[in-house]
Short mmCIF file of C-alpha atoms in Angstrom, two decimals:
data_model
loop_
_atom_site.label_atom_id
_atom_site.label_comp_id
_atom_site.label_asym_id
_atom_site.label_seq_id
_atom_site.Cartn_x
_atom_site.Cartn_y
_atom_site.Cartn_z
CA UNK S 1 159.28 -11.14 -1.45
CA UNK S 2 159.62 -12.17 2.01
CA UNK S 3 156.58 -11.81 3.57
CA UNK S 4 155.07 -14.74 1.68
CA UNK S 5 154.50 -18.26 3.16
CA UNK S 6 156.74 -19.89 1.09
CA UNK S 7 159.19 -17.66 3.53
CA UNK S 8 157.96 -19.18 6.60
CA UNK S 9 158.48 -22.84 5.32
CA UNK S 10 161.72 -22.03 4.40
CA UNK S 11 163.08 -20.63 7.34
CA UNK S 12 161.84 -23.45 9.34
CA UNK S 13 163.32 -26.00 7.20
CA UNK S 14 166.62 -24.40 7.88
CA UNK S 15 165.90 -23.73 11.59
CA UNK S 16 165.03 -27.58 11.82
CA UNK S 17 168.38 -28.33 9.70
CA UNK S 18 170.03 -27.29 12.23
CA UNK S 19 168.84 -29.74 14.84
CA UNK S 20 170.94 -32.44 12.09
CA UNK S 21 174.42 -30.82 14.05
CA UNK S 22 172.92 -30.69 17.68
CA UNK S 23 171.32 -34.02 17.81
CA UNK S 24 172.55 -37.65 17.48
CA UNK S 25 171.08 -39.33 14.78
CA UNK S 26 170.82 -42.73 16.24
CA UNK S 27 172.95 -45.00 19.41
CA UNK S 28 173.81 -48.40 18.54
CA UNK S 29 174.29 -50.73 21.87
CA UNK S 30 177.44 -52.58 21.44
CA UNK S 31 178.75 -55.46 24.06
CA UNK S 32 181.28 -53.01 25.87
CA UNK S 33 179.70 -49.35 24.80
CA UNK S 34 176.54 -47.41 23.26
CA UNK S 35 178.22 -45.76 19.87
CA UNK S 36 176.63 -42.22 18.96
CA UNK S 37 176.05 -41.72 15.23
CA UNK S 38 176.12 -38.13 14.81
CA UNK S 39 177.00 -35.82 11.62
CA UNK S 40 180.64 -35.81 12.87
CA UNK S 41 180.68 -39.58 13.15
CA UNK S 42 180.61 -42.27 15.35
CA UNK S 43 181.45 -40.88 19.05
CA UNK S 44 181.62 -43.53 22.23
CA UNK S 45 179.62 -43.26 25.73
CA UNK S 46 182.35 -40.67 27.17
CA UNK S 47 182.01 -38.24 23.72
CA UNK S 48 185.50 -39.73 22.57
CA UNK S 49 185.16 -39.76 18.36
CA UNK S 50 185.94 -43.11 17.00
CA UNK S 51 185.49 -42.37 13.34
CA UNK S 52 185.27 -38.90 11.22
CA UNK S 53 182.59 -39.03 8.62
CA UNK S 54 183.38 -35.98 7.04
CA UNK S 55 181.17 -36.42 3.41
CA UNK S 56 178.11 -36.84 5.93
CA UNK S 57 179.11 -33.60 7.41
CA UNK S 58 179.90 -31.80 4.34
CA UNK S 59 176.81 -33.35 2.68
CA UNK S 60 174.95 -31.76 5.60
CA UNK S 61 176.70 -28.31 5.23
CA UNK S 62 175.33 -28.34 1.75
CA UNK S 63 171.83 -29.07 2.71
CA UNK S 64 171.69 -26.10 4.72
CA UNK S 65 173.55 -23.73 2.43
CA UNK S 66 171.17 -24.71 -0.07
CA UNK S 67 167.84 -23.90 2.27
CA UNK S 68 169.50 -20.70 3.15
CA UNK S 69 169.99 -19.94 -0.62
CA UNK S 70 165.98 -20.97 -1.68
CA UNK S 71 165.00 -18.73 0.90
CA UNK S 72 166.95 -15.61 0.08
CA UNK S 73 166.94 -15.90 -3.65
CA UNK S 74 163.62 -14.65 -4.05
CA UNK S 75 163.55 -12.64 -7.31
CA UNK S 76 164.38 -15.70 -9.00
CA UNK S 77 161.78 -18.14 -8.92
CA UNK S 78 162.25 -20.60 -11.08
CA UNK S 79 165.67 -20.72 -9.64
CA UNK S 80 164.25 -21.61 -5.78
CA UNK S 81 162.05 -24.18 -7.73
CA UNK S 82 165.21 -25.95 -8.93
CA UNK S 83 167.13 -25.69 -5.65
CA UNK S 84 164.12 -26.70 -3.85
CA UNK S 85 164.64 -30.48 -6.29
CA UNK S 86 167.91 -30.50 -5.76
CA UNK S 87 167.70 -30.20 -1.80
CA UNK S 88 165.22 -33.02 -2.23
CA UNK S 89 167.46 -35.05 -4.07
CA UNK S 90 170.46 -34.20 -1.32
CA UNK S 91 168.34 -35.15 1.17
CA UNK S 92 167.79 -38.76 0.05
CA UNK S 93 171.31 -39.29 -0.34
CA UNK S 94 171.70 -38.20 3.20
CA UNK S 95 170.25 -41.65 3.88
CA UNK S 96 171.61 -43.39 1.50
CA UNK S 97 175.54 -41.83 2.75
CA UNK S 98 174.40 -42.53 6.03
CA UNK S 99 173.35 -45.95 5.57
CA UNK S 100 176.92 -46.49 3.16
CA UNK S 101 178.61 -45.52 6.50
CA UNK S 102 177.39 -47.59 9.01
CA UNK S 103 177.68 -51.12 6.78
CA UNK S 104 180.90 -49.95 6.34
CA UNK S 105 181.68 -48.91 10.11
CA UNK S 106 179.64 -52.78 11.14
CA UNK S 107 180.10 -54.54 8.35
CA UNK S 108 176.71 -56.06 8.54
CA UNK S 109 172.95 -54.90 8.17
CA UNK S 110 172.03 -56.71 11.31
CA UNK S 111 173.33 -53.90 13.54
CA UNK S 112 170.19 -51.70 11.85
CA UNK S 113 167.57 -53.83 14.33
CA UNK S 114 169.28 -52.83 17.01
CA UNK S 115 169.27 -49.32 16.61
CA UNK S 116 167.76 -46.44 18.94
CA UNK S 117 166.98 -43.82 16.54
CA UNK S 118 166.79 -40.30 17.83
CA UNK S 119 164.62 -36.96 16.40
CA UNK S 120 167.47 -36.31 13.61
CA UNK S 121 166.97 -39.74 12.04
CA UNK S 122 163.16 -37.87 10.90
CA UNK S 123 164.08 -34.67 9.79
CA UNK S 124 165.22 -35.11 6.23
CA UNK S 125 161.54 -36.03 5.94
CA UNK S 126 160.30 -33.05 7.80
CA UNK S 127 162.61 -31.33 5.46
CA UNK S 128 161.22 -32.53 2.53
CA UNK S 129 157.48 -31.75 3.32
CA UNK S 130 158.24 -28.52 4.18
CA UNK S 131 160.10 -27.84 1.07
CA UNK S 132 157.66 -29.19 -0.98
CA UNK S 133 154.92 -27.36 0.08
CA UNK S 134 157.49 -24.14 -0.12
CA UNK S 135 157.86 -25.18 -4.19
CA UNK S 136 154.22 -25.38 -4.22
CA UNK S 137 153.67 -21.74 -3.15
CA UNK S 138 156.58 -20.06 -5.14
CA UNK S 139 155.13 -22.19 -8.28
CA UNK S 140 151.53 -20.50 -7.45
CA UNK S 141 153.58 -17.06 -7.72
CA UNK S 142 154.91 -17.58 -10.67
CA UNK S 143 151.90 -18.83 -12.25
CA UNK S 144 150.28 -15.39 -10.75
CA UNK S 145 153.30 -12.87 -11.78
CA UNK S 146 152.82 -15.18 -15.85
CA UNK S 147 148.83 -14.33 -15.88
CA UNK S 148 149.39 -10.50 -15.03
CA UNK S 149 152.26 -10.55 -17.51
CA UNK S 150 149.61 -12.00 -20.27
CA UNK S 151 146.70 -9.26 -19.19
CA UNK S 152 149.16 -6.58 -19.88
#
């Protein structure tokens, strides 16, 4: 149902996974310009876009699909368990594409001390907690709807 808290984590995860396409992830100071990592890719100072990244973007799209899809599939809750791990999983490959993109943008780890991170570089995290603690509610449901089943 979707009065339950699991509900409210939910639709704040995918409020916040929104921020991912407002936000720049992080600026890297260069010798003639700050670049802007974003979802899109790397943009310079003026908003010009250097490089596309679309798998980051896509990768992203699916994130939030996914959050949408936990919170509206309801009725099935052993199915929002399982998307609820698999958005987990997603989300750690966000980093990892993310990472994958910027050696290959640099060509060098170095680049990752100089970095100015911004809010969207910590909300796959946020993400995370929240849908953890959704999984943990929707698992207390089910535990409740399998103990009335056994009384009956």
């Amino acid at each position: 149902m979707l009065q339950r808290i699991q509900t409210i984590f939910l639709a704040l995860a995918f409020i916040i996974s929104l921020g991912i396409y407002i936000w720049p992830i992080a600026i890297f100071p260069t010798e003639s310009n700050d670049l802007i990592f974003t979802v899109r890719g790397f943009l310079s100072d003026s908003g010009e876009v250097i490089t596309l990244l679309y798998p980051f973007l896509i990768l992203s799209g699916i994130i939030s699909f996914l959050i949408l899809y936990q919170l509206f599939s309801f009725k099935k809750r052993i199915r929002q368990i399982q998307t609820g791990k698999a958005i987990i999983i997603l989300l750690v490959i966000w980093y990892g594409v993310g990472v994958t993109h910027i050696y290959n943008y640099f060509q060098n780890f170095e680049i990752l001390l100089t970095i100015k991170p911004h809010i969207t570089l910590f909300i796959p995290p946020v993400l995370i907690i929240l849908i953890l603690f959704a999984n943990k509610y929707i698992r207390k449901d089910e535990e409740l709807v399998r103990s009335v089943d056994r009384i009956r």
